[in-house]
Amino acid sequence: MGDLAAEPGLGGTVRLYDVDEEAARANQAVGRTLAGRKGVVGRWEYQAVPSLAQALDGADVVILSILPGPFEAMAIDVHTPEKWGIWQTVGDTVGPGGIMRALRAIPAYQLLGREISRLCPQAWVVNYTNPMTVCTRTLSAVFPGIRAWGCCHEVFGTQELLAEVAAQAFGVAPPPRQEIAVNVLGINHFTWINRASWRGHDLFPVYREFALAHRDTGWKDKHQEQAPAPYFVCNHRVKFDLFLRYGWIAAAGDRHLAEFCPPWYLSEARSAQDWGFDRTPVSWRMADAAAKRERSRRIIAGHEALNLGPSSEEGVAQLKALLGLGTLTTNVNLPNEGQVPNLPAGAIVETNACFRATEIVPTLAGPLADPILALVLPHAVRQEALVKAVIARDRDAVFSIFASDPQVPLGLNHSRGLFDSMLKALAPWLPTDF
Amino acid sequence: MGDLAAEPGLGGTVRLYDVDEEAARANQAVGRTLAGRKGVVGRWEYQAVPSLAQALDGADVVILSILPGPFEAMAIDVHTPEKWGIWQTVGDTVGPGGIMRALRAIPAYQLLGREISRLCPQAWVVNYTNPMTVCTRTLSAVFPGIRAWGCCHEVFGTQELLAEVAAQAFGVAPPPRQEIAVNVLGINHFTWINRASWRGHDLFPVYREFALAHRDTGWKDKHQEQAPAPYFVCNHRVKFDLFLRYGWIAAAGDRHLAEFCPPWYLSEARSAQDWGFDRTPVSWRMADAAAKRERSRRIIAGHEALNLGPSSEEGVAQLKALLGLGTLTTNVNLPNEGQVPNLPAGAIVETNACFRATEIVPTLAGPLADPILALVLPHAVRQEALVKAVIARDRDAVFSIFASDPQVPLGLNHSRGLFDSMLKALAPWLPTDF
Amino acid sequence: MGDLAAEPGLGGTVRLYDVDEEAARANQAVGRTLAGRKGVVGRWEYQAVPSLAQALDGADVVILSILPGPFEAMAIDVHTPEKWGIWQTVGDTVGPGGIMRALRAIPAYQLLGREISRLCPQAWVVNYTNPMTVCTRTLSAVFPGIRAWGCCHEVFGTQELLAEVAAQAFGVAPPPRQEIAVNVLGINHFTWINRASWRGHDLFPVYREFALAHRDTGWKDKHQEQAPAPYFVCNHRVKFDLFLRYGWIAAAGDRHLAEFCPPWYLSEARSAQDWGFDRTPVSWRMADAAAKRERSRRIIAGHEALNLGPSSEEGVAQLKALLGLGTLTTNVNLPNEGQVPNLPAGAIVETNACFRATEIVPTLAGPLADPILALVLPHAVRQEALVKAVIARDRDAVFSIFASDPQVPLGLNHSRGLFDSMLKALAPWLPTDF
Amino acid sequence: MGDLAAEPGLGGTVRLYDVDEEAARANQAVGRTLAGRKGVVGRWEYQAVPSLAQALDGADVVILSILPGPFEAMAIDVHTPEKWGIWQTVGDTVGPGGIMRALRAIPAYQLLGREISRLCPQAWVVNYTNPMTVCTRTLSAVFPGIRAWGCCHEVFGTQELLAEVAAQAFGVAPPPRQEIAVNVLGINHFTWINRASWRGHDLFPVYREFALAHRDTGWKDKHQEQAPAPYFVCNHRVKFDLFLRYGWIAAAGDRHLAEFCPPWYLSEARSAQDWGFDRTPVSWRMADAAAKRERSRRIIAGHEALNLGPSSEEGVAQLKALLGLGTLTTNVNLPNEGQVPNLPAGAIVETNACFRATEIVPTLAGPLADPILALVLPHAVRQEALVKAVIARDRDAVFSIFASDPQVPLGLNHSRGLFDSMLKALAPWLPTDF
């Protein structure tokens, strides 16, 4: 809402739909507080609607951002595997937690894809929900003609780190992250950078020095102080370790990167802390959500003003470009048509793309280097298989994927035990035909 | 020189090398007339050098633009096949003329590729020489790491036609061609556009109306009046005919397009005129070259001022972007890494690419539509084979390609007769080991 | 029937279905004359059935061999284009005749594919109908899981020619064609051989000598005397000419090969005869069919015995291998899973395959040589596009394919004229929704 | 020697070359004891030669079987990682041991490839050395035109297990393994079977029952009694476990399979025994080799007769087929030209191939199923990278591969520690330029 309010070139109607109607209405109320406020230059009408069909019918743009199941379910995703000695930092992308979350998210995205196909097939569709890759992939699997992409701000954080590195190396103030030109390739939350420059200066040599200097102690950037909780600390030691292993820059927070790797950073309960980051307990998320709901109430009641500062997301800038107001090259998640030729065709990959009037065209990011490919590809293959398996409601196929995730280094019987116990606990939120 | 002179952001030394040393010195003299002139804001030193090695040694940028053999050779390329009933409009790209020209150009580009590899392997290398595809491909075949691309203004002309179409359709003055957003895919001189818009308006429906209205009479654009000779007239009837056959916009002058097609536009001596364009006699090129040399002399002598208006080329804008001064998305010729997935990997294809600091990254243009693929692919396959065959100095392999070009619809004996008689006449300019 | 009768290892029931019920009953009667005859060792019950569903229901093997429309339609396919100066030798594969035949055959094969999918999805399905490629492709397009392949004896004829070449070269009696080991790759009726040996002797050098010796006069093999009519003469001059152009052996009769090529062999009415083969008039086919029906009547009436000699087809040997009775490597038409990596995935290609218990596995034939690829690929691309276009009943897409066939070297208006006049004349046999 | 002696159709000269000249002479002496013996029908002259060049010069067939470095080196490969808690069963294929062995084998195979290219470029080249994949790949990397393949008997053992399964299921005596038709796909020692039949009977349902019945207790086949030492016991529990995970049959001994997997079967010192197989100590190999040398001496001295029974290898049958004596379809290791389309092009893959006069043509095995691909592909990618890295003598690239092997689940510092300590201990046998 803040980004829309600050953008003079756009206007229109935002229909708000939520499975919790009350929440949609609260958002409507928040949105309406903006009209007439100083600094609000975008003209938007906010309107809560009671059904998905009403939200989608004839829409030009669809923005998807859901929680697949309540935090009670996420608590099972994240914490049940701890009883089997599996320690997840986020638990929403891969690993036992990511797979269980996908079991809830994919059916929801099947419905979304079908309804978009029926009600607004030409709409631009932006996805913000995790697991980003499988949600976005479900849309293109269900409705191959969909004009959808996925947005994630993790790469931006790495650009900011590189801006800091550039600042130190060249004795300047940290440039805005948009000045850090990077070639991005990989899959969401396990994305890599193989070229980075600032104003024509290659940043790889200086990043190497920086990584060597901070490999053991880590680097606490300014975001650390702003982190909403200690659980979001990231001092980049995983990133530096991966750079020293492979020579490319891993471009996501350490909490995400760790979950894709062999048992290097999360094999024991205290590994994360040893590496300078932390596992986020779902109890914190619950408390945080309650606080946000309370804040929303206060805003509606006029006891608190909505902060209009820019978000860290780029969705509004992207829409502007698609509507013909300038061009933008940035990293997004799109089906692989060859932009990363050694990842599977059709899989959702994260690379740069050019946004301009009426089109999003990915750039040719090129192949992943061999040893990195060996890390990334199994995840991409499993994600492709997972979408297929969940769409087919094929429990055996899902288990076979679950049991070969690197975060499930268990014997077959234990894998089965964990799988079954998670499914049982999560049964209220699973599709009935699964 | 005009484009460099007009650009405030760049400066440096231009080394001029020509196999005709006199010509290089004349260019040096021309270049030096610019210093101090009003409107000249770029600071460049022009310096003729006596050897290729001196020109290349440590260069940051290499600009290649040669005539592969004298016009006497080109006269054989173009006019000898007329005795066999083969009527070429340009004769420098495909067909008997294009193949013979390639026999002279590829060895020259082998040398260039090797010397660049040795003397300035990191240089940006721009090629302007035809046959564009095989020259650029020779560079990447000889030196796979080369940072080379090929530039051609033919697509720009089609953008200008589309600007005119947009102007008529929307009742505005013709916008600058840069506002016409096109997705470009194919091979040089046989390039296609499958998406075109102006400020978000799809131009395909209005182009269809335009093509239907002008299919029989053609459309004479403003360039026709500026054409250097009647032989360069193009009233776009071939373009409209191809659009009505295939539904995509062919993006080159009719004189080039016709040479790639089955015997639709050039089967008889008068076909070109029937279709509203013309074959360019090499005698005209000879006279034109003499006139240009004379003009150069007059400029050096101070009897004529060098016209500093912008050229229709984009090279300088591209270099600016590569040096970090802004970004540019435009169509260029690059090795296919998947930007056109149904053309051969490694072949030189023409698509859009993003130029920005330190890199040129092609965008994913996507596959050619099936029936267009059936037209384009044989040419791409033959061009790949031709580069291999000439590098191997394999006369039989070259003949086999020659005899299956659509402009050689002859029996085997006649094909051989034409081939041998062209080779005999061109012997002075062929590599001695061929 | 003769092949089944002669095979001791197999037996069962043959259900005969024909859109002309009378014909099916005649075939039943013919089949039943065999029981008890000397030399008949296979035990088969022949049974005419009145519906396709009855024929297919639970079948283990399905043999498809139809005439797509009556000879009256084929007469239009073949002879109407003659008024536009287009001379077809067979007119059943590519070119105007092949495309029109495909307009009748593809809808029939859509029905067959759907019914097989419904009634006998596990059946082995052999196709003998032309156009072979598009019929077989329609089956796999409609029912991707179908176990279908296409059989054609054209390559066998080339093996026999090679046997003759081997005999002359090595001073032996012509070996059986099965001893000529060939690597086969291409598309049906435009298939190529790039390796050929007999008992370990490379046949390419001796074939080159043979082709050089007979390029002008042709070679009349023993089949010429047995040809059913002068229109079937083939003295291999096209084959030799193609070998001398490309260095690979074209493996089909000259009448078929000529139709795939640029205007080398069929550009004028008398070209075929000049090249030592002939165009087959459909009137001959009509007379021949009448004679065959008469012979069938005489056999049923007991006035003539059914000749039990082996056919030139391999279907029975293939079925034996699939049932576990030995193995067989031979050339068949199958969807391309990579056996010819530079032809489109999924297109029907002709290569060797291993038949053995429960499976047909193609061997990796390898890529077509570049200049041959330039000839074959446009046809493969058009065939793929044609199947899609006819399934979609998309008349414009069919025309766009039609107008770019090398046998339609006409301007757009003339192409349209021919296309429309053929469609008009063929209207009685076209799908009503086209 | 036994296989050659028993084959009536072949004869010639065998040149024996060994870096240990004495060993070659001993083999020569052994071979010569055969002449004139009863049952010896192949006529072979055995001849020790003092140089590799003499062995290769003009050879028709080259058989490669070496130990890359002495058992002292192999002891380091296998046992040094035990100090880091890494337990290898064989240690010759992947993991720390396989990588170190590759560091010795690849340079040796570079020499072999170069010498074969120079002295017998047309020879058929059979490789038996491990690491099979990287040795065979080195040959094709160094000499792309080489006619080389790799042979391994591991799949045969799985066919024998399937023969036993068939026997139990169908109440017959175990058929010979050649009757078990299997489709083979994967990489050596991590090969998979996705179709298996005996006389047309699908073996997958009965194998599933068998696996379920024996998953916990294992199945001791007749080979167990013949095992040369307890360390070679394999009761197939890993195979059954993998089948129950993925639904395909893993086709190698459990000792090999375990080394490719996540930490399921080898994570602790006693895991192998828990799973019913064992780690082979190199001390046993040393003793065994000494015993074999002693036996060789006894044979030469006439104190013991050479056992002429058939080996379990197929090399002689393959050579017969290549020479035109019949055909053979069997599984071998060849560069991937598409036989397994989702493994990297050019990588050595194991699939069926047709051997016949003058050619080995792989059959199209098809893609690996997704979750199996996720296991196999990282190994294939690493093996490709390893060959490149060792040829380039790039120590950092080798380390990066080493540190991401699933058998090296260590932090970066520990990985580096192990790597460096292995390199140090193995220094005497490493190339001096590494």
CSV table of C-alpha atoms in Angstrom, one decimal, chain C residues 96-202:
chain,number,residue,atom,x,y,z
C,96,PRO,CA,0.2,-30.8,-52.4
C,97,GLY,CA,-1.0,-34.4,-52.7
C,98,GLY,CA,0.6,-35.5,-49.4
C,99,ILE,CA,-0.9,-32.5,-47.5
C,100,MET,CA,-4.4,-33.1,-48.9
C,101,ARG,CA,-4.1,-36.8,-48.1
C,102,ALA,CA,-3.1,-35.8,-44.6
C,103,LEU,CA,-6.3,-33.8,-44.3
C,104,ARG,CA,-8.2,-37.0,-44.7
C,105,ALA,CA,-5.9,-39.3,-42.8
C,106,ILE,CA,-5.2,-37.3,-39.7
C,107,PRO,CA,-8.9,-37.2,-38.6
C,108,ALA,CA,-9.2,-40.9,-39.2
C,109,TYR,CA,-6.1,-41.5,-37.1
C,110,GLN,CA,-7.4,-39.3,-34.4
C,111,LEU,CA,-10.4,-41.6,-34.1
C,112,LEU,CA,-8.1,-44.7,-34.2
C,113,GLY,CA,-5.9,-43.2,-31.5
C,114,ARG,CA,-8.8,-42.4,-29.2
C,115,GLU,CA,-10.4,-45.8,-29.7
C,116,ILE,CA,-7.2,-47.7,-29.1
C,117,SER,CA,-6.7,-45.6,-25.9
C,118,ARG,CA,-10.1,-46.6,-24.8
C,119,LEU,CA,-10.3,-50.2,-25.9
C,120,CYS,CA,-6.9,-51.7,-26.0
C,121,PRO,CA,-4.3,-49.2,-24.5
C,122,GLN,CA,-1.7,-51.9,-24.1
C,123,ALA,CA,-1.9,-53.2,-27.7
C,124,TRP,CA,1.0,-53.2,-30.0
C,125,VAL,CA,0.0,-51.0,-33.0
C,126,VAL,CA,1.6,-51.3,-36.4
C,127,ASN,CA,0.8,-48.6,-39.0
C,128,TYR,CA,1.3,-49.2,-42.7
C,129,THR,CA,-0.7,-46.2,-44.0
C,130,ASN,CA,0.7,-43.2,-45.9
C,131,PRO,CA,1.5,-40.5,-45.2
C,132,MET,CA,3.4,-42.7,-42.7
C,133,THR,CA,4.9,-40.0,-40.7
C,134,VAL,CA,1.8,-37.9,-40.0
C,135,CYS,CA,-0.4,-40.9,-39.5
C,136,THR,CA,1.9,-42.4,-36.9
C,137,ARG,CA,2.4,-39.0,-35.3
C,138,THR,CA,-1.3,-38.4,-35.0
C,139,LEU,CA,-1.5,-41.6,-32.9
C,140,SER,CA,1.1,-40.5,-30.5
C,141,ALA,CA,-0.3,-36.9,-30.4
C,142,VAL,CA,-3.8,-38.2,-29.5
C,143,PHE,CA,-2.6,-41.0,-27.1
C,144,PRO,CA,0.9,-40.4,-25.9
C,145,GLY,CA,1.1,-43.8,-24.2
C,146,ILE,CA,0.4,-45.7,-27.4
C,147,ARG,CA,2.8,-48.5,-28.3
C,148,ALA,CA,2.7,-47.7,-32.0
C,149,TRP,CA,5.3,-47.8,-34.8
C,150,GLY,CA,5.2,-47.5,-38.5
C,151,CYS,CA,6.6,-50.0,-41.0
C,152,CYS,CA,7.7,-49.3,-44.6
C,153,HIS,CA,9.7,-51.5,-47.0
C,154,GLU,CA,11.5,-48.7,-48.8
C,155,VAL,CA,14.8,-49.1,-47.0
C,156,PHE,CA,14.7,-52.8,-47.8
C,157,GLY,CA,14.9,-52.0,-51.5
C,158,THR,CA,18.0,-49.9,-50.8
C,159,GLN,CA,19.5,-52.9,-48.9
C,160,GLU,CA,18.8,-55.0,-51.9
C,161,LEU,CA,20.6,-52.5,-54.1
C,162,LEU,CA,23.5,-52.6,-51.7
C,163,ALA,CA,23.5,-56.4,-51.8
C,164,GLU,CA,23.8,-56.2,-55.6
C,165,VAL,CA,26.6,-53.7,-55.2
C,166,ALA,CA,28.4,-56.0,-52.7
C,167,ALA,CA,27.9,-59.0,-55.1
C,168,GLN,CA,29.6,-57.1,-57.9
C,169,ALA,CA,32.4,-55.7,-55.7
C,170,PHE,CA,33.3,-59.0,-54.0
C,171,GLY,CA,32.4,-61.5,-56.7
C,172,VAL,CA,29.7,-63.3,-54.8
C,173,ALA,CA,26.0,-64.0,-55.3
C,174,PRO,CA,23.9,-61.2,-54.0
C,175,PRO,CA,23.5,-61.8,-50.2
C,176,PRO,CA,20.1,-61.6,-48.6
C,177,ARG,CA,19.3,-58.0,-47.7
C,178,GLN,CA,19.3,-58.9,-44.0
C,179,GLU,CA,23.0,-59.3,-44.2
C,180,ILE,CA,23.5,-55.7,-45.3
C,181,ALA,CA,24.0,-53.9,-42.0
C,182,VAL,CA,22.9,-50.3,-42.3
C,183,ASN,CA,22.6,-47.3,-40.0
C,184,VAL,CA,19.3,-45.7,-40.9
C,185,LEU,CA,18.3,-42.2,-40.1
C,186,GLY,CA,15.8,-39.6,-41.4
C,187,ILE,CA,12.1,-39.5,-42.0
C,188,ASN,CA,10.0,-42.0,-43.9
C,189,HIS,CA,10.5,-41.9,-47.7
C,190,PHE,CA,13.4,-39.5,-47.1
C,191,THR,CA,15.6,-41.8,-45.1
C,192,TRP,CA,19.4,-41.9,-45.2
C,193,ILE,CA,22.1,-44.4,-44.6
C,194,ASN,CA,25.5,-43.2,-43.3
C,195,ARG,CA,27.1,-46.6,-42.5
C,196,ALA,CA,26.7,-49.8,-44.6
C,197,SER,CA,28.6,-53.0,-44.4
C,198,TRP,CA,28.4,-56.6,-45.5
C,199,ARG,CA,30.2,-59.1,-43.3
C,200,GLY,CA,32.4,-56.3,-42.0
C,201,HIS,CA,33.2,-54.8,-45.4
C,202,ASP,CA,32.5,-51.1,-45.7
